[in-house]
Amino acid sequence: MEPTLKLHQLTKVIGKKTIIDNISLDVYPGEVFGFLGPNGAGKTTTIRMIVGLIKPTKGNVSICGYRVDKQFVQAMNQIGAIVENPELYKFLSGRENLEAFARMLPDVDDKRIQEVIDLVDLTARIDDKVKTYSLGMRQRLGIAQALLNNPRVLILDEPTNGLDPMGIRDLRLFIRRLVEETGLSVLVSSHILAEIELLADRVAIMSRGKIVKVGTVHALIEELASTVDLHVTNSFEVLPIVQGYEGIDQADVVDERTIRISMNVEETAKLNRYLMERDVEVFGLERRVQTLEDLFITLTGGDHIA
Amino acid sequence: MPNPSMLGLIRNEVLKIHRKRRLMVVSIILIVLVSMFTYANYRQIEKQREEQGTVDWRVDLQQEIIDTQNRLASANVQDEFRQILEFQVQQNQYYLDNDINPNYPGAPTFMRVFFSQGTTLVLPLFIIVLMADIVSGEHNDGTIKTLLSRPVRRYKILLAKWLTTLLYTSILIFVTAVVSYAISGIVLGWDGWNAPILTGFQASPTGTFSTDFVHTLPMWEYLLMSMGLSWLVVAAVGTISLMISVLVKNTATGIGIMMAVLISGPLLTSLGSNWDSSKYLVNVNFGLHTYLEGQAPPIDGMTLPFSLLVILIWSMAALAYAFYHFTQKDVY
């Protein structure tokens, strides 16, 4: 299957600072792809390069095989996007906004405009000025705008910003239904794991301009749960012993009395026996579900210990 | 017509400006201004009627010539101003000799004066009010991101914005003509379209004044030429304003810069004869009507073709840079 969205060694250098560092990524049809990372990781910059607002210093973006830098018009015909916020003209009505952007697209008629209005359920307020809309309604109008051209790729940058829990749930169901009905690819960025967890099929984790991990959500969750906190009297003495055990992936000192171990949690008992055999006094072994922040630390900041 | 068409893009720009009610604001200011000037004009006529008991323009013009000559006789007139006054005397004398009233009463004469006086400041100000945020506004609202990630090349979007600027220049000139005619006509009368008016006086700051090329035009033809010159100036200001709007993302700053450009024009002109090369500045050349009326240009070497060329070169340079910046720069 050909990827609908392909990032190839994408790099952006501003001044001497490398903002985006050699990102490669494929997103496939019918896939919801989560783009996960803390604020400032470079998610929005990457999205800006995908839609051609920023030129990459190196590498390139292809949408359905069209290069954004060389075949901008063809590439943009295949994509719909909300970058950062749903930016629409507040002094125009919802419908006028859609009509204006429809005039920038090939073959979008009034019928299609009404279709997307119905799809995002804005029919009742579509002729009101956008400045009277709530943030949730603006999000929906933004999505309607992005869907006007029947895109093969839909990009939503932090779409749950400003939505209440009900709104987030609705959005999730909406995106799922959309993907099932049209088979498009959706790239959703977020800094909140819980959102992505329920929505995405695959996830890329971004930190400091790099992609530190790509995988299915399932694998990611498994990894997040596969940490054990070991409570001992002196972490620094015990650490080398723990690292001597073959069944662990990584072990870090958290504080004097705690060592955090990444491992297959099913083997916790075996680790316990191993430690007992070596006269390590174990006060506790605790299975932890990591927060996303912990994962970032493990993935990006823990290098010097392991 | 294949979408996306240039016409559709221009329609979008017009929609945005229309919904911001800018043209309405400009029209209201214009109506207030013209009403005030018309009233001032009316008071002047009344005063003359009281003083002279008549409104014979020949008596009037003769009186004006005498007044000017009296001023020239006094010692405290600056050299440059003296020159202007002397040309005025000669021109008025020429009108008198040929029995042509330069101030034929009526709305068309009011229009002639309004376009002549309004072209350097008022009309450019209006186009700035209309167009200053045409690009910077998209940055302020964040809509630039949506606009530039649609399947339309960036140069087409800016081209649409520039053509919209030219369209609004035309609308502005048209509205000014209609408003000044309609309001002044109530007081001054509606006729005078065919009144003869002289053009072709040639004056230079060095002191030569020639009537060799003087010819008579009907007022409507003169007005068309006058409005054409106004259009050029306003279009140039609109084009430069477009560039500023591309470069300066803050609309208020952009308006400030354009105001400085406009106001420094007349300021430089009054000092200009001491600084010769200031004639190559675009804002010194906005007084195109001086050529039509046969007044001396502020600096020697300035002629109508010269000023037109300077305006054209500056406008094209501004446009070229605007296109370069708009199509090449990253958008954050």
XYZ file of C-alpha atoms in Angstrom:
638
model
C 0.000 0.000 0.000
C 1.312 3.422 -0.974
C 1.587 5.925 1.856
C -0.689 8.964 1.508
C 1.692 11.113 3.502
C 5.412 10.639 3.374
C 8.009 12.678 5.246
C 11.503 12.014 3.981
C 14.463 13.097 6.113
C 12.685 16.317 6.928
C 14.963 18.877 8.556
C 14.507 22.525 9.469
C 17.361 24.689 10.646
C 16.661 28.240 11.770
C 19.802 30.219 12.332
C 22.076 27.691 13.951
C 19.299 25.865 15.723
C 17.999 22.599 14.346
C 14.275 22.799 14.986
C 13.354 19.605 13.164
C 15.989 16.932 12.905
C 15.824 14.404 10.101
C 12.251 13.148 10.438
C 11.022 10.299 8.249
C 7.498 9.017 8.494
C 4.872 7.203 6.445
C 1.138 7.468 6.992
C -1.155 5.025 5.181
C -4.752 5.230 3.909
C -7.407 4.559 6.511
C -5.013 5.186 9.326
C -5.306 7.604 12.232
C -1.789 8.604 13.036
C -1.030 10.250 16.357
C 1.672 12.842 16.621
C 2.614 12.985 20.233
C 5.004 15.265 22.023
C 5.314 17.981 24.626
C 4.769 21.611 23.682
C 7.752 22.872 21.753
C 8.760 19.450 20.457
C 8.290 20.590 16.848
C 4.909 19.095 16.006
C 3.427 22.311 14.629
C 6.619 23.162 12.730
C 6.465 19.739 11.094
C 2.813 20.273 10.204
C 3.648 23.688 8.722
C 6.216 22.006 6.485
C 3.655 19.397 5.422
C 1.229 22.081 4.232
C 3.952 24.193 2.618
C 3.910 27.161 4.989
C 7.555 26.561 5.846
C 10.240 25.310 3.503
C 12.323 22.427 4.808
C 16.054 23.036 5.006
C 16.559 19.436 3.928
C 14.339 16.538 2.960
C 10.844 16.692 1.549
C 7.170 15.929 2.000
C 5.018 13.956 -0.431
C 1.245 13.803 -0.343
C -0.216 10.985 -2.435
C 3.040 10.972 -4.370
C 3.042 14.721 -5.067
C 6.016 16.619 -3.701
C 4.916 19.676 -1.703
C 7.934 21.697 -2.847
C 7.607 20.801 -6.543
C 3.898 20.063 -7.115
C 2.366 22.330 -4.497
C -1.059 22.650 -6.096
C -1.523 18.915 -6.706
C -0.256 18.116 -3.227
C -2.580 20.635 -1.551
C -5.518 19.288 -3.537
C -5.094 16.042 -1.599
C -4.882 17.564 1.851
C -7.028 19.412 4.345
C -5.575 20.910 7.476
C -6.069 22.839 10.640
C -2.760 24.365 11.681
C -2.613 25.375 15.348
C -6.081 26.899 15.531
C -9.043 26.788 13.178
C -8.161 30.129 11.561
C -11.178 31.500 9.775
C -12.519 34.960 9.037
C -14.380 36.005 12.178
C -16.182 38.841 10.452
C -17.719 36.468 7.902
C -20.419 33.884 8.521
C -19.542 30.190 8.613
C -21.062 29.664 5.198
C -19.251 32.657 3.689
C -15.981 31.266 5.006
C -16.653 27.911 3.377
C -17.729 29.567 0.122
C -14.577 31.694 0.086
C -12.298 28.697 0.575
C -14.339 26.669 -1.908
C -13.437 29.275 -4.528
C -9.798 28.336 -3.954
C -10.497 24.702 -4.831
C -11.349 22.938 -8.058
C -14.934 21.680 -8.360
C -16.494 22.408 -5.008
C -20.153 23.294 -5.489
C -22.867 24.435 -3.079
C -23.968 20.839 -2.663
C -20.575 19.832 -1.318
C -20.529 22.870 0.971
C -23.894 21.835 2.436
C -22.575 18.276 2.771
C -19.645 19.284 4.972
C -21.890 21.607 7.000
C -24.206 18.690 7.728
C -21.239 16.432 8.382
C -19.895 18.635 11.186
C -23.427 19.394 12.380
C -23.273 23.180 12.087
C -26.452 23.649 10.042
C -28.266 25.679 12.707
C -25.594 28.343 13.118
C -23.876 28.321 9.725
C -25.189 31.761 8.694
C -24.055 33.464 11.909
C -20.799 35.378 12.084
C -17.866 33.200 13.160
C -16.996 35.627 15.965
C -20.170 34.501 17.760
C -19.061 30.839 17.630
C -17.737 28.886 20.593
C -14.278 27.357 20.303
C -15.841 23.950 19.687
C -17.935 25.323 16.834
C -14.883 26.986 15.345
C -13.092 23.639 15.494
C -15.980 22.040 13.637
C -16.051 24.802 11.033
C -12.293 24.394 10.652
C -12.774 20.682 10.027
C -15.553 21.446 7.532
C -13.173 23.775 5.692
C -10.455 21.124 5.704
C -12.872 18.530 4.291
C -14.230 20.678 1.439
C -11.909 19.192 -1.169
C -12.472 15.545 -0.155
C -8.861 15.260 0.976
C -6.919 11.991 1.137
C -5.047 13.360 4.143
C -6.572 15.316 6.994
C -4.307 17.108 9.451
C -5.616 18.202 12.812
C -3.220 20.121 15.041
C -4.222 19.823 18.707
C -7.901 19.481 17.757
C -9.101 18.953 21.305
C -7.821 22.326 22.550
C -10.722 24.094 24.186
C -13.114 21.187 23.893
C -14.985 19.807 26.878
C -14.944 16.036 27.540
C -18.163 15.575 25.580
C -16.714 17.524 22.689
C -13.571 15.407 22.743
C -15.651 12.239 22.686
C -17.751 13.545 19.794
C -14.636 14.483 17.874
C -13.185 11.029 18.412
C -16.312 9.319 17.128
C -16.469 11.773 14.236
C -12.914 11.068 13.131
C -13.437 7.302 13.435
C -16.596 7.458 11.346
C -14.893 9.675 8.792
C -11.975 7.294 8.386
C -14.285 4.306 8.045
C -16.502 6.014 5.476
C -13.879 7.693 3.308
C -10.669 5.777 3.964
C -8.623 8.924 4.359
C -5.544 9.263 6.545
C -5.697 11.476 9.583
C -2.698 12.983 11.303
C -3.612 14.199 14.778
C -1.155 16.021 16.978
C -1.494 16.267 20.715
C 0.485 16.627 23.876
C -2.002 14.555 25.854
C -1.482 10.809 25.757
C -4.991 9.900 26.839
C -6.473 11.573 23.769
C -4.197 9.884 21.298
C -4.532 6.552 23.021
C -8.212 6.253 22.204
C -8.010 7.770 18.761
C -4.889 6.716 16.945
C -3.842 3.442 15.375
C -0.184 4.336 15.285
C 1.807 6.941 17.119
C 5.019 8.859 16.622
C 6.556 10.377 19.705
C 8.417 13.575 19.133
C 10.841 15.305 21.399
C 13.202 18.205 20.731
C 12.685 18.031 16.988
C 13.287 14.302 16.699
C 11.012 11.323 16.402
C 12.047 9.146 19.289
C 9.579 6.334 18.774
C 7.075 5.107 16.228
C 4.741 2.263 16.905
C 1.210 1.053 17.359
C -0.697 2.462 20.276
C -0.984 -1.036 21.667
C 2.781 -1.485 21.783
C 3.224 1.938 23.263
C 0.758 1.300 26.063
C 2.473 -1.982 26.769
C 5.759 -0.206 27.007
C 4.341 2.439 29.231
C 3.090 -0.212 31.615
C 6.320 -2.169 31.570
C 8.090 -0.340 34.325
C 8.825 -1.541 37.797
C 9.916 0.589 40.721
C 12.314 -1.221 43.015
C 12.622 0.069 46.582
C 15.926 -0.713 48.300
C 18.199 0.773 50.983
C 20.862 2.113 48.658
C 20.012 2.516 44.984
C 23.531 3.225 43.835
C 24.905 0.018 45.288
C 22.093 -2.086 43.932
C 22.001 -0.592 40.427
C 24.960 -2.584 39.043
C 23.437 -5.787 40.400
C 20.100 -4.997 38.737
C 21.869 -4.171 35.503
C 23.525 -7.567 35.694
C 20.176 -9.236 35.286
C 19.561 -10.184 31.670
C 15.771 -9.809 31.581
C 15.666 -6.021 31.884
C 15.822 -3.373 29.174
C 16.988 -0.460 31.248
C 17.437 0.574 34.867
C 17.750 4.095 36.239
C 18.224 5.507 39.688
C 15.259 7.680 40.627
C 16.436 8.552 44.112
C 18.486 7.004 46.894
C 15.921 4.352 47.615
C 14.292 3.810 44.241
C 15.409 2.233 40.993
C 13.138 2.370 37.982
C 13.407 -0.652 35.713
C 12.008 -1.103 32.213
C 11.256 -4.748 31.656
C 8.671 -7.299 30.837
C 6.459 -6.957 33.888
C 5.554 -10.655 33.748
C 9.089 -11.372 34.958
C 8.886 -9.281 38.113
C 8.872 -12.373 40.316
C 11.959 -13.763 38.609
C 13.771 -10.471 39.165
C 12.790 -10.608 42.823
C 14.231 -14.072 43.215
C 17.423 -12.995 41.394
C 17.874 -10.097 43.780
C 17.203 -12.241 46.858
C 19.825 -14.712 45.688
C 22.320 -11.822 45.730
C 21.343 -10.678 49.226
C 19.659 -7.465 48.086
C 17.103 -6.300 50.603
C 13.974 -5.541 48.625
C 11.413 -3.393 50.430
C 9.035 -3.283 47.563
C 8.500 -4.020 43.906
C 5.884 -1.834 42.331
C 4.476 -2.054 38.817
C 3.952 1.427 37.432
C 1.991 2.853 34.572
C 4.207 5.568 33.242
C 2.939 8.971 32.373
C 3.800 10.280 28.954
C 6.269 12.652 30.581
C 8.046 9.693 32.172
C 8.269 8.049 28.803
C 9.841 11.149 27.314
C 12.424 11.114 30.070
C 13.106 7.444 29.510
C 13.276 7.853 25.746
C 15.267 11.039 25.541
C 16.901 11.992 28.803
C 17.960 8.675 30.352
C 20.708 7.891 27.874
C 23.592 8.742 30.166
C 22.634 6.168 32.806
C 21.807 3.134 30.691
C -14.299 28.839 -15.922
C -11.825 26.526 -14.225
C -11.671 26.902 -10.477
C -9.720 28.234 -8.695
C -9.939 31.291 -10.961
C -8.356 34.694 -10.451
C -11.858 36.168 -10.496
C -12.852 33.954 -7.564
C -9.782 35.023 -5.600
C -10.523 38.700 -6.244
C -14.124 38.092 -5.200
C -12.841 36.695 -1.891
C -10.718 39.781 -1.287
C -13.602 42.089 -2.110
C -15.838 40.105 0.255
C -13.358 40.546 3.112
C -12.973 44.300 2.573
C -16.709 44.695 2.083
C -17.516 42.940 5.361
C -15.108 45.167 7.260
C -17.265 48.120 6.112
C -14.183 50.096 5.116
C -15.675 51.640 1.984
C -18.631 52.854 4.037
C -16.297 54.556 6.525
C -14.355 56.187 3.705
C -17.571 57.320 2.003
C -18.869 58.891 5.204
C -15.602 60.772 5.771
C -15.744 61.891 2.147
C -19.332 63.126 2.514
C -18.450 65.095 5.651
C -15.349 66.619 4.025
C -17.105 67.576 0.798
C -20.036 69.071 2.732
C -17.643 71.212 4.740
C -15.743 72.398 1.675
C -18.968 73.114 -0.173
C -20.227 75.184 2.724
C -16.928 77.072 2.895
C -17.177 77.708 -0.822
C -20.743 78.926 -0.442
C -19.761 81.344 2.347
C -17.000 82.737 0.169
C -19.402 83.452 -2.675
C -21.828 85.096 -0.266
C -19.073 87.293 1.106
C -18.048 88.393 -2.372
C -21.607 89.228 -3.246
C -21.846 91.411 -0.134
C -18.564 93.194 -0.721
C -18.750 93.715 -4.449
C -22.467 93.595 -4.948
C -21.852 91.410 -7.966
C -20.373 88.056 -8.847
C -18.776 89.003 -12.123
C -15.764 86.711 -12.402
C -13.811 89.276 -14.453
C -13.982 91.788 -11.633
C -13.053 88.985 -9.300
C -10.078 87.802 -11.281
C -8.850 91.356 -11.850
C -9.026 91.910 -8.097
C -7.087 88.695 -7.501
C -4.345 89.799 -9.885
C -4.086 93.161 -8.136
C -3.978 91.458 -4.734
C -1.213 89.144 -5.833
C 0.780 91.980 -7.335
C 0.458 93.895 -4.076
C 1.849 90.913 -2.215
C 4.713 90.703 -4.681
C 5.477 94.367 -4.071
C 6.012 93.787 -0.385
C 9.520 92.816 0.613
C 8.895 89.868 2.882
C 8.039 87.283 0.254
C 10.365 84.342 -0.125
C 12.036 83.912 -3.491
C 10.446 80.573 -4.264
C 7.022 81.738 -3.245
C 7.517 84.908 -5.275
C 8.032 82.702 -8.332
C 4.771 80.876 -7.726
C 2.882 84.143 -7.280
C 4.339 85.588 -10.460
C 3.218 82.548 -12.444
C -0.216 82.913 -10.896
C -0.460 86.494 -12.069
C 0.610 85.555 -15.578
C -1.809 82.665 -15.715
C -4.747 84.675 -14.437
C -3.897 87.437 -16.892
C -3.930 84.888 -19.694
C -7.373 83.674 -18.637
C -8.597 87.263 -18.504
C -7.152 88.107 -21.897
C -8.838 85.078 -23.450
C -12.101 85.741 -21.638
C -12.182 82.336 -19.947
C -13.369 81.945 -16.374
C -10.925 79.627 -14.516
C -13.420 79.214 -11.700
C -16.610 78.684 -13.642
C -19.179 78.281 -10.868
C -20.667 74.834 -10.560
C -20.105 71.322 -9.309
C -17.566 70.342 -12.028
C -15.243 73.159 -10.961
C -15.586 72.023 -7.369
C -14.630 68.511 -8.506
C -11.639 69.884 -10.371
C -10.357 71.679 -7.275
C -11.149 68.746 -4.986
C -9.228 66.235 -7.113
C -6.346 68.649 -7.492
C -6.096 69.298 -3.746
C -7.047 65.812 -2.577
C -4.614 63.769 -4.628
C -1.509 64.279 -2.510
C -3.047 63.475 0.866
C -6.772 62.771 1.240
C -7.277 60.176 -1.497
C -4.044 58.271 -0.669
C -5.160 58.283 2.955
C -8.435 56.664 1.924
C -6.741 53.889 -0.049
C -4.546 53.208 2.992
C -7.637 52.950 5.197
C -9.140 50.532 2.677
C -6.107 48.363 1.982
C -3.563 48.652 4.812
C -4.440 45.298 6.372
C -4.987 43.339 3.159
C -1.986 41.116 3.963
C -1.029 42.045 7.533
C -4.638 41.469 8.631
C -4.356 37.844 7.535
C -1.307 37.535 9.796
C -3.079 39.231 12.704
C -6.073 36.885 12.378
C -3.916 33.834 11.658
C -5.936 33.207 8.501
C -2.756 33.449 6.428
C -2.065 29.826 7.411
C -5.342 28.610 5.992
C -5.041 30.870 2.955
C -1.547 29.698 1.988
C -2.140 25.983 2.562
C -4.822 25.810 -0.112
C -4.048 24.541 -3.630
C -3.359 28.001 -5.034
C 0.143 29.268 -5.686
C 1.179 32.124 -3.436
C 1.880 34.544 -6.278
C -1.714 34.166 -7.450
C -3.016 35.095 -4.028
C -0.883 38.229 -3.903
C -1.775 39.057 -7.499
C -5.450 38.877 -6.528
C -4.762 41.209 -3.625
C -2.948 43.669 -5.880
C -5.687 43.615 -8.516
C -8.177 44.193 -5.705
C -6.109 47.224 -4.687
C -6.401 48.565 -8.243
C -10.123 47.807 -8.254
C -10.627 49.742 -5.027
C -8.502 52.581 -6.403
C -10.987 52.847 -9.248
C -13.964 52.585 -6.907
C -12.461 55.268 -4.664
C -11.959 57.693 -7.575
C -15.497 56.989 -8.786
C -17.066 57.473 -5.340
C -15.075 60.688 -4.837
C -16.323 61.995 -8.191
C -19.954 61.110 -7.431
C -19.920 62.454 -3.866
C -18.156 65.717 -4.728
C -20.447 66.318 -7.713
C -23.686 65.425 -5.931
C -23.081 67.420 -2.759
C -21.440 70.514 -4.197
C -24.058 70.624 -6.956
C -26.822 71.275 -4.426
C -25.254 74.620 -3.585
C -23.147 75.515 -6.608
C -25.350 74.229 -9.410
C -24.898 71.204 -11.611
C -23.706 72.595 -14.910
C -20.294 73.532 -16.181
C -19.304 70.263 -17.855
C -18.515 72.063 -21.074
C -16.995 75.199 -19.579
C -13.637 75.819 -21.231
C -10.515 75.394 -19.174
C -6.927 76.028 -20.176
C -4.081 73.616 -19.813
C -0.564 73.412 -21.204
C 1.035 76.283 -19.289
C 4.670 75.482 -18.828
C 6.363 76.738 -15.746
C 9.727 75.864 -14.321
C 11.293 76.706 -10.976
C 14.061 78.601 -12.763
C 11.594 81.252 -13.783
C 10.479 80.591 -17.323
C 6.796 80.657 -18.012
C 5.500 79.747 -21.403
C 2.034 79.862 -22.908
C 3.161 78.391 -26.228
C 1.381 75.088 -25.697
C -1.728 76.373 -23.983
C -4.967 74.986 -25.313
C -8.609 74.963 -24.316
C -10.379 71.859 -23.086
C -13.974 71.305 -22.109
C -14.254 70.745 -18.366
C -15.310 67.096 -18.641
C -12.230 66.240 -20.639
C -9.985 68.096 -18.213
C -11.691 66.278 -15.318
C -11.110 62.892 -16.926
C -7.405 63.699 -17.229
C -7.331 64.973 -13.673
C -9.039 61.844 -12.350
C -6.639 59.713 -14.375
C -3.676 61.374 -12.665
C -5.349 60.911 -9.273
C -5.891 57.246 -10.111
C -2.192 56.807 -10.850
C -1.115 58.399 -7.579
C -3.661 56.468 -5.515
C -2.767 53.193 -7.272
C 0.926 53.831 -6.563
C 0.198 54.525 -2.895
C -1.964 51.391 -2.769
C 0.831 49.325 -4.316
C 3.460 50.618 -1.891
C 0.988 50.084 0.941
C 0.585 46.475 -0.236
C 4.315 45.955 0.044
C 4.390 47.468 3.538
C 1.479 45.201 4.455
C 3.492 42.178 3.297
C 6.636 43.248 5.154
C 5.152 44.610 8.367
C 2.897 42.071 10.027
C 1.409 44.652 12.379
C -1.306 46.700 10.653
C -0.987 49.763 12.934
C 2.755 49.962 12.267
C 2.089 49.621 8.555
C -0.395 52.486 8.564
C 2.107 54.590 10.529
C 4.821 53.981 7.939
C 2.506 54.851 5.050
C 1.375 58.042 6.811
C 5.001 59.073 7.252
C 5.643 58.460 3.551
C 2.628 60.578 2.579
C 3.213 63.484 4.941
C 6.928 63.733 4.282
C 6.156 64.288 0.576
C 4.772 67.850 0.879
C 7.272 68.546 3.667
C 10.192 67.625 1.443
C 8.642 69.558 -1.418
C 8.678 72.779 0.576
C 12.351 72.212 1.336
C 13.062 70.371 -1.873
C 14.609 73.087 -3.989
C 17.634 72.942 -1.728
C 17.960 69.192 -2.077
C 17.935 68.480 -5.768
C 17.999 64.705 -5.818
C 14.906 64.451 -3.612
C 13.019 64.601 -6.899
C 13.813 60.908 -7.286
C 11.758 60.112 -4.199
C 8.307 58.823 -5.013
C 6.398 60.926 -2.478
C 7.820 64.168 -3.865
C 6.238 63.321 -7.214
C 2.643 62.842 -6.081
C 1.619 66.409 -6.996
C 0.866 65.498 -10.610
C -1.853 68.130 -10.894
C 0.702 70.949 -10.811
C 1.650 69.974 -14.357
C -1.947 70.018 -15.522
C -2.565 73.399 -13.950
C 0.685 74.897 -15.100
C 2.154 75.647 -11.707
C 5.878 75.345 -11.242
C 7.026 71.931 -10.005
C 8.903 72.003 -6.692
C 12.288 71.044 -8.136
C 13.929 71.883 -11.433
C 13.995 69.017 -13.899
C 10.637 67.640 -12.832
C 8.202 67.197 -15.680
C 5.045 65.139 -16.073
C 6.848 62.262 -17.844
C 9.615 62.404 -15.231
C 7.168 62.183 -12.324
C 5.179 59.418 -14.002
C 8.357 57.448 -14.580
C 9.522 57.884 -10.973
C 6.100 56.777 -9.671
C 6.061 53.808 -12.044
C 9.566 52.641 -11.124
C 8.937 52.912 -7.379
C 5.604 51.095 -7.695
C 7.057 48.276 -9.760
C 9.990 47.897 -7.382
C 7.625 47.786 -4.411
C 5.460 45.230 -6.183
C 8.422 43.064 -7.154
C 9.751 43.029 -3.613
C 6.292 42.300 -2.210
C 6.001 39.288 -4.528
C 9.471 38.060 -3.639
C 8.836 38.310 0.079
C 5.319 36.879 -0.048
C 6.210 33.852 -2.148
C 9.560 32.957 -0.572
C 9.287 33.527 3.161
C 8.272 30.992 5.788
C 4.935 31.617 7.480
C 4.738 31.173 11.224
